[in-house]
PDB file of C-alpha atoms and ligand atoms in Angstrom:
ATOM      1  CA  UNK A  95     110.540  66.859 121.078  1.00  0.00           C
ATOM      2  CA  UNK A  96     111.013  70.831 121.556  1.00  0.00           C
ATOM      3  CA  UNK A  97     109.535  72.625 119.021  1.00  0.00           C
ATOM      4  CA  UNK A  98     106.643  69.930 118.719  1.00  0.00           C
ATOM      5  CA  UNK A  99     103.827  72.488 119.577  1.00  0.00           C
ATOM      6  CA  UNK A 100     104.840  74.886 117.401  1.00  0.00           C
ATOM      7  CA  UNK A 101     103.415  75.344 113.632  1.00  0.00           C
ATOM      8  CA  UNK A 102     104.445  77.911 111.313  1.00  0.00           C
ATOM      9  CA  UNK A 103     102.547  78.182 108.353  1.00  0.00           C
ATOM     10  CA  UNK A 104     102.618  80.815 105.279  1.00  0.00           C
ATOM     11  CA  UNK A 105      99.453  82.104 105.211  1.00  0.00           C
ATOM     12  CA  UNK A 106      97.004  84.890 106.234  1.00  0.00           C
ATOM     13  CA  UNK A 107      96.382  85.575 110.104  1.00  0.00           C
ATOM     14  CA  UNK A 108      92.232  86.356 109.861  1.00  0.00           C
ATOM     15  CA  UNK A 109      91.816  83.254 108.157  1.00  0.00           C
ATOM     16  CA  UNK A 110      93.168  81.332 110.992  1.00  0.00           C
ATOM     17  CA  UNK A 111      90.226  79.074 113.023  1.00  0.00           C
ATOM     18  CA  UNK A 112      92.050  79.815 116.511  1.00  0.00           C
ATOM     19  CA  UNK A 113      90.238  80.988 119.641  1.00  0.00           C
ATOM     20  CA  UNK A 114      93.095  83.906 119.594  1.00  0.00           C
ATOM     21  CA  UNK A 115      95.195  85.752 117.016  1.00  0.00           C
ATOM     22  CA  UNK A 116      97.488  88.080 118.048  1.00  0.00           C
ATOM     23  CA  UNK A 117      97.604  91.319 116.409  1.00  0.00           C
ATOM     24  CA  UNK A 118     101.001  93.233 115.687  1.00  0.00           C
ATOM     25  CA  UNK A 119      99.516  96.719 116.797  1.00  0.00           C
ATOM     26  CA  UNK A 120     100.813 100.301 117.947  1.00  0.00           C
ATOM     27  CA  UNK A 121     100.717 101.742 121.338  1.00  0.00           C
ATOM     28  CA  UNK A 122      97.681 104.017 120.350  1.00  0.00           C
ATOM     29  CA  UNK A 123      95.676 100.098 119.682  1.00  0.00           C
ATOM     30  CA  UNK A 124      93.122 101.775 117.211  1.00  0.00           C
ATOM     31  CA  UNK A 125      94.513 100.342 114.260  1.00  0.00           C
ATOM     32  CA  UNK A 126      97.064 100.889 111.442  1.00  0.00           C
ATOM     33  CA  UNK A 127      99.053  99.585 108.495  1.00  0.00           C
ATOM     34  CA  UNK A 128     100.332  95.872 108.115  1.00  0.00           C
ATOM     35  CA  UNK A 129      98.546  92.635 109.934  1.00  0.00           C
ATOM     36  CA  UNK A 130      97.143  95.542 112.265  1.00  0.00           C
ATOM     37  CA  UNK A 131      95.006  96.886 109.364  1.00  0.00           C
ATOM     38  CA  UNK A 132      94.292  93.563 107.753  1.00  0.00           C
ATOM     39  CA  UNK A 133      93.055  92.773 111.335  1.00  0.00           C
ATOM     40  CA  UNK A 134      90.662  95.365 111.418  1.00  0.00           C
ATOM     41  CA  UNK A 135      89.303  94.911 108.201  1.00  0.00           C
ATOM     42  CA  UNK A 136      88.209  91.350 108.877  1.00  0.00           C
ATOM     43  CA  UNK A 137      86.877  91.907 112.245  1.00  0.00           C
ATOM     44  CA  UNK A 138      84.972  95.040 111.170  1.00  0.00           C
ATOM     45  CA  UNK A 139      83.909  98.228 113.106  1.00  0.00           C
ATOM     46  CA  UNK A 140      83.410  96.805 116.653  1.00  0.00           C
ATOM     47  CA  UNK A 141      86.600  95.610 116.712  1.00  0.00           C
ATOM     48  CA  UNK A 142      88.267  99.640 116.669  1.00  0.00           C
ATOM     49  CA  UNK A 143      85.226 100.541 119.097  1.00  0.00           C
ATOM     50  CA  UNK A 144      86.341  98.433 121.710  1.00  0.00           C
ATOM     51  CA  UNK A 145      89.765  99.511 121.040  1.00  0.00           C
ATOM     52  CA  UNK A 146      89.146 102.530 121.828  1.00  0.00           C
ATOM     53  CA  UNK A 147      87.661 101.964 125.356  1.00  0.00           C
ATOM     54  CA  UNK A 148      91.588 100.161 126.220  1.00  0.00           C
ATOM     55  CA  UNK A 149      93.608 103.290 126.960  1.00  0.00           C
ATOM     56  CA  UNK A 150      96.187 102.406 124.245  1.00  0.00           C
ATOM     57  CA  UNK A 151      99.191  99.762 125.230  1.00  0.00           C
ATOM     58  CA  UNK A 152     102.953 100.144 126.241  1.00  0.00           C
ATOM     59  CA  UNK A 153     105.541  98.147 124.366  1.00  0.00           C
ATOM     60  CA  UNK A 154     105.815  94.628 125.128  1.00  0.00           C
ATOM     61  CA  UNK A 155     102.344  94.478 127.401  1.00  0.00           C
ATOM     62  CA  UNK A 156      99.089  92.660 125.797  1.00  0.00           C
ATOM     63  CA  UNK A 157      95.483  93.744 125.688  1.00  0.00           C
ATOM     64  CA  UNK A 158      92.351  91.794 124.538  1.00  0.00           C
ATOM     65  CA  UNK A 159      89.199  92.218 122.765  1.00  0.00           C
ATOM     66  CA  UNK A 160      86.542  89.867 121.052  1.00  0.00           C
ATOM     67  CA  UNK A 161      87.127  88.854 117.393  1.00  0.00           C
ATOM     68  CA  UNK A 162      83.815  90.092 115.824  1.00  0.00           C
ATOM     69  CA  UNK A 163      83.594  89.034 112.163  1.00  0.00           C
ATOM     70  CA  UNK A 164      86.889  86.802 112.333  1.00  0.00           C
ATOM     71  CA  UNK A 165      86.529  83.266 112.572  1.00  0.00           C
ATOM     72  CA  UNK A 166      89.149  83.715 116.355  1.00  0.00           C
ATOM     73  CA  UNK A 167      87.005  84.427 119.223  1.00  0.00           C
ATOM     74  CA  UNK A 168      89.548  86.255 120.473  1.00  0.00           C
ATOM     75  CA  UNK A 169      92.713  89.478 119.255  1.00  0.00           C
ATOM     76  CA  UNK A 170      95.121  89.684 121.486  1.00  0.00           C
ATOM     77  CA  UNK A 171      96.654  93.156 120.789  1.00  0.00           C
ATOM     78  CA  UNK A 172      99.952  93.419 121.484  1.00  0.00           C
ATOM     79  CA  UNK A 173     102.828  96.652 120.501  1.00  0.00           C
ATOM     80  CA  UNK A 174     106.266  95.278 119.321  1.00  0.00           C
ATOM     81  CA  UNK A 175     109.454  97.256 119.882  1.00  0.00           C
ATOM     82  CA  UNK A 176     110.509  99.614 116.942  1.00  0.00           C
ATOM     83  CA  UNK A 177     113.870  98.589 115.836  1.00  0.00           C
ATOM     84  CA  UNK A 178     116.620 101.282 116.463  1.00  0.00           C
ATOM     85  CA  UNK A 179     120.032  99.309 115.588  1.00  0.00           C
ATOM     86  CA  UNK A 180     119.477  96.391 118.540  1.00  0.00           C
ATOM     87  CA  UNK A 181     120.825  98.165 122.184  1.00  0.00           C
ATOM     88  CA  UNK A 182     117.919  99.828 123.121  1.00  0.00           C
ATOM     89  CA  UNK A 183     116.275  96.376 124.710  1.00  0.00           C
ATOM     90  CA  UNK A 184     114.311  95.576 121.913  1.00  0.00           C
ATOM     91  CA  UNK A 185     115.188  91.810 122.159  1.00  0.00           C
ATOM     92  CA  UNK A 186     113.742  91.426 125.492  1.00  0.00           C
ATOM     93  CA  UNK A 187     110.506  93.674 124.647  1.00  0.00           C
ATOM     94  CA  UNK A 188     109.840  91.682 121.836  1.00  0.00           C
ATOM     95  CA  UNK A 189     110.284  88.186 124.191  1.00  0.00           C
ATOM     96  CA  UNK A 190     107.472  89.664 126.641  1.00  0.00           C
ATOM     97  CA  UNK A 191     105.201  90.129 123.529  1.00  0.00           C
ATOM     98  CA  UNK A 192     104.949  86.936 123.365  1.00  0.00           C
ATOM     99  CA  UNK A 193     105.126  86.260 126.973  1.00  0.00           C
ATOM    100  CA  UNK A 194     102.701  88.387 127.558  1.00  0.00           C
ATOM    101  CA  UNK A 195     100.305  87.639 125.001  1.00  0.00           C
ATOM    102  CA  UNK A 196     100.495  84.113 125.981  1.00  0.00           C
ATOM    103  CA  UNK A 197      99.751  84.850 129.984  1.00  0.00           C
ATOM    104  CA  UNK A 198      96.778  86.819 128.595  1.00  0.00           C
ATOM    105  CA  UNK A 199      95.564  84.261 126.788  1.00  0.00           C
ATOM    106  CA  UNK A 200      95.691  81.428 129.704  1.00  0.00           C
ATOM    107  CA  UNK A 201      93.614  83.952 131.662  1.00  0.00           C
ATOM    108  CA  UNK A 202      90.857  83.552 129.374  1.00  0.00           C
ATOM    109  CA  UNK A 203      90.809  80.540 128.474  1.00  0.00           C
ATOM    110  CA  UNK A 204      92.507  80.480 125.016  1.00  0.00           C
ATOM    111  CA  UNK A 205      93.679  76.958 123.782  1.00  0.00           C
ATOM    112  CA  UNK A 206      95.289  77.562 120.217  1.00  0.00           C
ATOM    113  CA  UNK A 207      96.860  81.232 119.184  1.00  0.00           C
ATOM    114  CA  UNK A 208      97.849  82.254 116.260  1.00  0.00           C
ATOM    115  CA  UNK A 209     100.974  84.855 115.943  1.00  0.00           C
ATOM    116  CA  UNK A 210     102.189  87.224 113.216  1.00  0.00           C
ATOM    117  CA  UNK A 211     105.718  88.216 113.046  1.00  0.00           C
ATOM    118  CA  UNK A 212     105.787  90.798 115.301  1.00  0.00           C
ATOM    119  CA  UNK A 213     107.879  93.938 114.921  1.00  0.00           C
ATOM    120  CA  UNK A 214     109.625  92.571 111.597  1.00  0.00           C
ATOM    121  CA  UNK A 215     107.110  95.168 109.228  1.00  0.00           C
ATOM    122  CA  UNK A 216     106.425  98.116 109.662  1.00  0.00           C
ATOM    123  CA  UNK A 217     108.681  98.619 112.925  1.00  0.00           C
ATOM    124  CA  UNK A 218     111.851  97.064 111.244  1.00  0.00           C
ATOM    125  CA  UNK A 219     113.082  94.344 112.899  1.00  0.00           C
ATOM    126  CA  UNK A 220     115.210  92.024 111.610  1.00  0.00           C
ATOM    127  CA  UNK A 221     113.730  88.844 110.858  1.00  0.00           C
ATOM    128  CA  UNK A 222     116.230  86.565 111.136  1.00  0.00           C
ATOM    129  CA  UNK A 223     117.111  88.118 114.718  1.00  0.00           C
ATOM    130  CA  UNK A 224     113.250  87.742 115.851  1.00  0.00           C
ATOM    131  CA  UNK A 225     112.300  84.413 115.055  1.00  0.00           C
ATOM    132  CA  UNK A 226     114.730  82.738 117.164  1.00  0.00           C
ATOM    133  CA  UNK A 227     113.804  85.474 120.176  1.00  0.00           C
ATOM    134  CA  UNK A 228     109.962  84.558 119.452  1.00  0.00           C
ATOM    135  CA  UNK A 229     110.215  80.564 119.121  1.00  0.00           C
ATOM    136  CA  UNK A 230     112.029  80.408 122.438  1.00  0.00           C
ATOM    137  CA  UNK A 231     109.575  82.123 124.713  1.00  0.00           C
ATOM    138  CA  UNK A 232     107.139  80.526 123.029  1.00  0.00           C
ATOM    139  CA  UNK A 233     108.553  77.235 124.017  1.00  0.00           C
ATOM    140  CA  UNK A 234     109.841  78.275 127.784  1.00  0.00           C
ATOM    141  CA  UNK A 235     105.649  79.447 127.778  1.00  0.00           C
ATOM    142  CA  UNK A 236     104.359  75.626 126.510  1.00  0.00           C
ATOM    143  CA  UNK A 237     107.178  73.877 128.645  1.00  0.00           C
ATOM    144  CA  UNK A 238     105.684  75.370 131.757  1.00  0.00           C
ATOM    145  CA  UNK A 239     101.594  75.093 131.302  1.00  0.00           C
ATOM    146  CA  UNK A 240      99.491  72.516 129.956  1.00  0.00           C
ATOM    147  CA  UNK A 241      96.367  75.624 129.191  1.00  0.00           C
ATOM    148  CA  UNK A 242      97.936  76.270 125.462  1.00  0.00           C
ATOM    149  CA  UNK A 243      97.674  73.292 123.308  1.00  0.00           C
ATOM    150  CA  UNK A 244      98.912  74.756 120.099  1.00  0.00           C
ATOM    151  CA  UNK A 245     100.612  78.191 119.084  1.00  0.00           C
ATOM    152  CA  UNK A 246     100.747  78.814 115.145  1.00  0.00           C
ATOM    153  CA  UNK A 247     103.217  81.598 113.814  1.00  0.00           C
ATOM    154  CA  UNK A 248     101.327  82.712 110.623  1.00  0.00           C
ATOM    155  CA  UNK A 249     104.310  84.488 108.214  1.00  0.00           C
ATOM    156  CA  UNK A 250     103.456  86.495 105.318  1.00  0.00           C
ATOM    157  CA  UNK A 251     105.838  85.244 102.359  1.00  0.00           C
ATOM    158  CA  UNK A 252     108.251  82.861 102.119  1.00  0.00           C
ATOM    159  CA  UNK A 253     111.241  84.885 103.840  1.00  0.00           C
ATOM    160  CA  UNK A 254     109.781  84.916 106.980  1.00  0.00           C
ATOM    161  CA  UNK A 255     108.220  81.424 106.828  1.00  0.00           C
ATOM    162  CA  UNK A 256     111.653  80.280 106.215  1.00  0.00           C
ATOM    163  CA  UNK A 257     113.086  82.401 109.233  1.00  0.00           C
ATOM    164  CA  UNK A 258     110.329  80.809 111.761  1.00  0.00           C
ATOM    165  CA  UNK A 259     111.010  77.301 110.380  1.00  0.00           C
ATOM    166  CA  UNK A 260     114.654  77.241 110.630  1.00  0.00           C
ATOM    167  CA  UNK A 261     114.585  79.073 113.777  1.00  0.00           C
ATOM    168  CA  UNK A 262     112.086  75.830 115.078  1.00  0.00           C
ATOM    169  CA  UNK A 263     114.176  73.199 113.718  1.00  0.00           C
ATOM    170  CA  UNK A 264     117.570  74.885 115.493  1.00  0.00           C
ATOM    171  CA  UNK A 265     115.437  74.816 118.593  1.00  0.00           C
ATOM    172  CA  UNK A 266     114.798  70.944 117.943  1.00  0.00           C
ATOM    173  CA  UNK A 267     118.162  69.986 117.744  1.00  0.00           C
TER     174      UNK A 267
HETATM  175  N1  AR6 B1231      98.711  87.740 108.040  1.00  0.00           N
HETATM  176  C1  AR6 B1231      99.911  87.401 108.562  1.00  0.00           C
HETATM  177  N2  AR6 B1231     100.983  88.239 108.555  1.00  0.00           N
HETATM  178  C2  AR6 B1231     100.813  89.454 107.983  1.00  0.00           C
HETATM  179  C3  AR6 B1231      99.590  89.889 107.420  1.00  0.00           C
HETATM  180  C4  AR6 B1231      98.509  88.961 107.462  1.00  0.00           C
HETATM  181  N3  AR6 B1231      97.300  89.261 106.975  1.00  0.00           N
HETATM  182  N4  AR6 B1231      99.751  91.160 106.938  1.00  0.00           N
HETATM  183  C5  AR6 B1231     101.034  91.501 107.175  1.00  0.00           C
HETATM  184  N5  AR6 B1231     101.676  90.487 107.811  1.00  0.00           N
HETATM  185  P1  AR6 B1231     103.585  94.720 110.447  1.00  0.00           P
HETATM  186  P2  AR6 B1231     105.061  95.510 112.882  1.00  0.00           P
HETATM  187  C6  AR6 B1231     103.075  90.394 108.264  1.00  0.00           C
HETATM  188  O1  AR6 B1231     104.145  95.862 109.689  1.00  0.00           O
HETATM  189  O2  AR6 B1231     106.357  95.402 112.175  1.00  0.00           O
HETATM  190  C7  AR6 B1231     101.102  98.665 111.814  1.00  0.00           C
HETATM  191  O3  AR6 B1231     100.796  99.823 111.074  1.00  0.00           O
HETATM  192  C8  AR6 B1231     104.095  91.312 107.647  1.00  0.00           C
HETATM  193  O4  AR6 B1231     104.455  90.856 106.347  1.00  0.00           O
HETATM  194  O5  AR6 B1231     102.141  94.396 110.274  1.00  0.00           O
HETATM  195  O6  AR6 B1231     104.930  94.939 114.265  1.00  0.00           O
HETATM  196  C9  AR6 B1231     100.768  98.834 113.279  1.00  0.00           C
HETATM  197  O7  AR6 B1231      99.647  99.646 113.486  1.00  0.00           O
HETATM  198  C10 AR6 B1231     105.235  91.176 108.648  1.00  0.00           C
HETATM  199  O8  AR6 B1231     105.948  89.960 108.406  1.00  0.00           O
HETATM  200  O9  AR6 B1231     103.819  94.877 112.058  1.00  0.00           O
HETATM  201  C11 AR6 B1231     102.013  99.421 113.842  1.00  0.00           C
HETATM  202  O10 AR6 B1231     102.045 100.830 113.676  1.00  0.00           O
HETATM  203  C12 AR6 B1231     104.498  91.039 109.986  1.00  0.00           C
HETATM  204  O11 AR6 B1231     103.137  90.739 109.646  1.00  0.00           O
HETATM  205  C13 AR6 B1231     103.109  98.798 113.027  1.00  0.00           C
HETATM  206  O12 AR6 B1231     102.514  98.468 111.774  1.00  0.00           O
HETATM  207  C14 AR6 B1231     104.533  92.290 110.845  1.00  0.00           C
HETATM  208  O13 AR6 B1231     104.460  93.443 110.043  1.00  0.00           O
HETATM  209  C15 AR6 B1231     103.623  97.535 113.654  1.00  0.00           C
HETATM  210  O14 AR6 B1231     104.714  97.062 112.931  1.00  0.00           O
END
Protein backbone atom coordinates (compact mmCIF):
# COMPACT_ATOMS: atom_id res chain seq x y z
CA UNK A 1 0.00 0.00 0.00
CA UNK A 2 1.50 3.69 -0.61
CA UNK A 3 1.70 5.50 2.31
CA UNK A 4 2.50 2.21 4.37
CA UNK A 5 5.97 3.50 5.58
CA UNK A 6 4.88 6.54 6.62
CA UNK A 7 3.79 7.43 10.42
CA UNK A 8 2.67 10.66 11.57
CA UNK A 9 2.32 11.04 15.06
CA UNK A 10 1.45 14.23 17.40
CA UNK A 11 4.12 14.46 19.52
CA UNK A 12 7.52 16.04 20.37
CA UNK A 13 10.55 15.55 17.83
CA UNK A 14 13.61 15.06 20.71
CA UNK A 15 11.67 12.49 22.23
CA UNK A 16 11.68 10.45 19.16
CA UNK A 17 14.08 6.98 19.48
CA UNK A 18 15.20 7.39 15.66
CA UNK A 19 18.80 7.16 14.46
CA UNK A 20 17.91 10.74 12.70
CA UNK A 21 15.61 13.70 13.33
CA UNK A 22 15.53 16.30 11.10
CA UNK A 23 15.72 19.71 12.33
CA UNK A 24 13.65 22.68 10.71
CA UNK A 25 16.71 25.18 10.88
CA UNK A 26 17.88 28.60 9.23
CA UNK A 27 20.55 29.08 6.73
CA UNK A 28 22.96 30.49 9.48
CA UNK A 29 22.44 26.43 11.22
CA UNK A 30 23.39 27.78 14.79
CA UNK A 31 20.08 27.60 16.11
CA UNK A 32 16.82 29.55 16.62
CA UNK A 33 13.15 29.67 17.56
CA UNK A 34 10.59 26.73 16.96
CA UNK A 35 11.68 22.76 16.67
CA UNK A 36 15.18 24.45 15.85
CA UNK A 37 15.45 25.73 19.47
CA UNK A 38 13.70 22.84 21.11
CA UNK A 39 16.41 20.88 19.16
CA UNK A 40 19.13 22.51 20.69
CA UNK A 41 17.97 22.45 24.01
CA UNK A 42 17.76 18.67 24.15
CA UNK A 43 20.93 17.97 22.45
CA UNK A 44 22.83 20.53 24.56
CA UNK A 45 25.98 22.68 23.82
CA UNK A 46 27.91 20.37 21.42
CA UNK A 47 25.25 20.23 19.29
CA UNK A 48 25.62 24.46 18.31
CA UNK A 49 29.56 23.78 18.44
CA UNK A 50 29.53 21.55 15.69
CA UNK A 51 27.16 23.75 14.00
CA UNK A 52 29.23 26.16 13.85
CA UNK A 53 32.17 24.34 12.12
CA UNK A 54 29.25 23.67 8.89
CA UNK A 55 29.50 26.99 7.07
CA UNK A 56 25.72 27.62 7.45
CA UNK A 57 23.19 25.86 4.71
CA UNK A 58 21.31 27.12 1.52
CA UNK A 59 17.60 26.52 1.24
CA UNK A 60 16.51 23.18 0.42
CA UNK A 61 20.24 21.44 0.93
CA UNK A 62 20.84 19.15 4.23
CA UNK A 63 23.72 19.07 6.67
CA UNK A 64 24.46 16.59 9.54
CA UNK A 65 25.76 16.45 12.94
CA UNK A 66 25.67 13.88 15.92
CA UNK A 67 22.67 14.00 18.32
CA UNK A 68 24.52 14.51 21.68
CA UNK A 69 22.06 14.34 24.59
CA UNK A 70 19.00 13.25 22.29
CA UNK A 71 18.02 9.82 22.29
CA UNK A 72 18.64 10.13 17.72
CA UNK A 73 22.14 9.45 16.93
CA UNK A 74 21.82 11.61 14.36
CA UNK A 75 20.13 15.84 13.29
CA UNK A 76 19.87 16.23 10.04
CA UNK A 77 19.73 20.06 9.63
CA UNK A 78 17.94 21.15 6.97
CA UNK A 79 16.60 25.24 5.92
CA UNK A 80 12.95 25.31 4.57
CA UNK A 81 11.83 27.97 2.11
CA UNK A 82 10.24 31.17 3.71
CA UNK A 83 6.83 31.51 2.36
CA UNK A 84 6.33 34.69 0.14
CA UNK A 85 2.65 34.12 -1.43
CA UNK A 86 3.69 30.55 -3.37
CA UNK A 87 5.62 31.73 -6.99
CA UNK A 88 8.86 32.15 -5.79
CA UNK A 89 9.63 28.08 -6.00
CA UNK A 90 9.01 27.42 -2.61
CA UNK A 91 7.08 24.16 -3.42
CA UNK A 92 9.95 22.56 -5.04
CA UNK A 93 12.57 23.85 -2.26
CA UNK A 94 10.57 22.48 0.28
CA UNK A 95 10.32 18.83 -1.86
CA UNK A 96 14.33 18.75 -1.88
CA UNK A 97 14.23 19.23 1.97
CA UNK A 98 13.07 16.25 2.20
CA UNK A 99 14.85 14.81 -0.67
CA UNK A 100 17.72 15.89 0.48
CA UNK A 101 17.57 15.08 3.97
CA UNK A 102 16.66 11.66 3.04
CA UNK A 103 19.87 11.15 0.49
CA UNK A 104 21.88 12.39 3.50
CA UNK A 105 20.64 10.09 5.62
CA UNK A 106 21.21 6.82 3.27
CA UNK A 107 24.82 8.05 3.16
CA UNK A 108 25.21 7.38 6.68
CA UNK A 109 23.54 4.81 7.35
CA UNK A 110 20.25 6.10 8.89
CA UNK A 111 17.32 3.51 9.01
CA UNK A 112 14.29 5.41 10.70
CA UNK A 113 13.99 9.52 10.53
CA UNK A 114 11.94 11.47 12.14
CA UNK A 115 10.57 14.89 10.40
CA UNK A 116 9.01 18.10 11.73
CA UNK A 117 6.82 20.13 9.59
CA UNK A 118 9.13 21.99 7.87
CA UNK A 119 8.66 25.62 6.86
CA UNK A 120 4.91 25.69 8.24
CA UNK A 121 6.25 27.88 11.71
CA UNK A 122 8.13 30.28 11.87
CA UNK A 123 8.72 30.66 7.94
CA UNK A 124 4.89 30.59 7.14
CA UNK A 125 3.97 28.07 5.04
CA UNK A 126 0.81 26.89 4.61
CA UNK A 127 0.15 23.68 6.08
CA UNK A 128 -2.31 22.28 4.22
CA UNK A 129 -0.17 23.12 0.94
CA UNK A 130 3.06 21.33 2.57
CA UNK A 131 1.96 18.16 3.74
CA UNK A 132 0.88 16.85 0.53
CA UNK A 133 4.40 18.37 -1.12
CA UNK A 134 6.29 16.52 1.90
CA UNK A 135 4.37 13.00 1.93
CA UNK A 136 5.03 12.62 -1.78
CA UNK A 137 8.78 12.90 -1.90
CA UNK A 138 8.85 11.09 0.94
CA UNK A 139 7.18 8.25 -0.79
CA UNK A 140 8.95 8.70 -4.47
CA UNK A 141 12.33 8.50 -1.74
CA UNK A 142 10.98 4.89 0.00
CA UNK A 143 9.62 3.63 -3.48
CA UNK A 144 13.11 3.80 -4.86
CA UNK A 145 15.59 2.41 -1.87
CA UNK A 146 15.25 -0.29 0.47
CA UNK A 147 18.18 1.80 3.13
CA UNK A 148 15.09 3.77 4.97
CA UNK A 149 12.82 1.46 6.73
CA UNK A 150 10.60 3.96 8.40
CA UNK A 151 10.13 7.89 8.13
CA UNK A 152 7.91 9.45 11.05
CA UNK A 153 6.46 13.09 10.52
CA UNK A 154 6.30 14.30 14.19
CA UNK A 155 3.45 17.43 14.12
CA UNK A 156 3.09 19.71 16.92
CA UNK A 157 -0.84 19.99 17.61
CA UNK A 158 -3.59 18.59 16.19
CA UNK A 159 -3.86 20.96 12.98
CA UNK A 160 -0.94 19.79 11.53
CA UNK A 161 -1.30 16.13 12.60
CA UNK A 162 -4.51 16.27 10.83
CA UNK A 163 -2.87 17.94 7.63
CA UNK A 164 -0.04 15.02 7.47
CA UNK A 165 -2.71 12.33 8.02
CA UNK A 166 -5.13 13.33 5.47
CA UNK A 167 -2.48 14.24 3.15
CA UNK A 168 -1.21 10.18 3.72
CA UNK A 169 -4.51 8.72 3.36
CA UNK A 170 -5.16 10.88 -0.16
CA UNK A 171 -1.83 9.42 -1.15
CA UNK A 172 -3.28 5.82 -0.30
CA UNK A 173 -6.12 6.01 -2.34
N1 LIG B 1 8.52 18.75 17.93
C1 LIG B 1 7.87 18.68 16.75
N2 LIG B 1 7.44 19.78 16.08
C2 LIG B 1 7.68 20.99 16.64
C3 LIG B 1 8.37 21.15 17.87
C4 LIG B 1 8.79 19.96 18.52
N3 LIG B 1 9.46 19.98 19.68
N4 LIG B 1 8.46 22.49 18.16
C5 LIG B 1 7.84 23.14 17.15
N5 LIG B 1 7.38 22.25 16.23
P1 LIG B 1 9.27 26.10 13.06
P2 LIG B 1 10.01 26.69 10.26
C6 LIG B 1 6.64 22.48 14.98
O1 LIG B 1 8.87 27.50 13.29
O2 LIG B 1 8.64 27.16 9.96
C7 LIG B 1 13.36 28.65 13.69
O3 LIG B 1 13.58 29.80 14.47
C8 LIG B 1 5.91 23.79 14.81
O4 LIG B 1 4.70 23.79 15.56
O5 LIG B 1 10.05 25.40 14.12
O6 LIG B 1 10.71 25.80 9.28
C9 LIG B 1 14.54 28.35 12.79
O7 LIG B 1 15.76 28.71 13.37
C10 LIG B 1 5.66 23.77 13.30
O8 LIG B 1 4.55 22.92 13.01
O9 LIG B 1 10.14 25.93 11.68
C11 LIG B 1 14.24 29.14 11.56
O10 LIG B 1 14.66 30.49 11.69
C12 LIG B 1 6.93 23.10 12.76
O11 LIG B 1 7.56 22.49 13.89
C13 LIG B 1 12.74 29.09 11.46
O12 LIG B 1 12.27 28.91 12.80
C14 LIG B 1 7.91 24.05 12.10
O13 LIG B 1 7.92 25.29 12.78
C15 LIG B 1 12.27 27.94 10.63
O14 LIG B 1 10.89 28.01 10.47
Amino acid sequence: MVGSSIEVIEGDITRQRVDAIVNAANPALLGGGGVDGAIHRAAGPGLLTECRTLGGCATGEAKITKGYDLPARWVIHTVGPIWRGGGQGEDALLASCYRNSLTLATRHGIRTVAFPSISTGAYGFPVARAAPIAVREIERFLAHTTAIHRVTIVCRGPDTYHAYRDAVEELAE
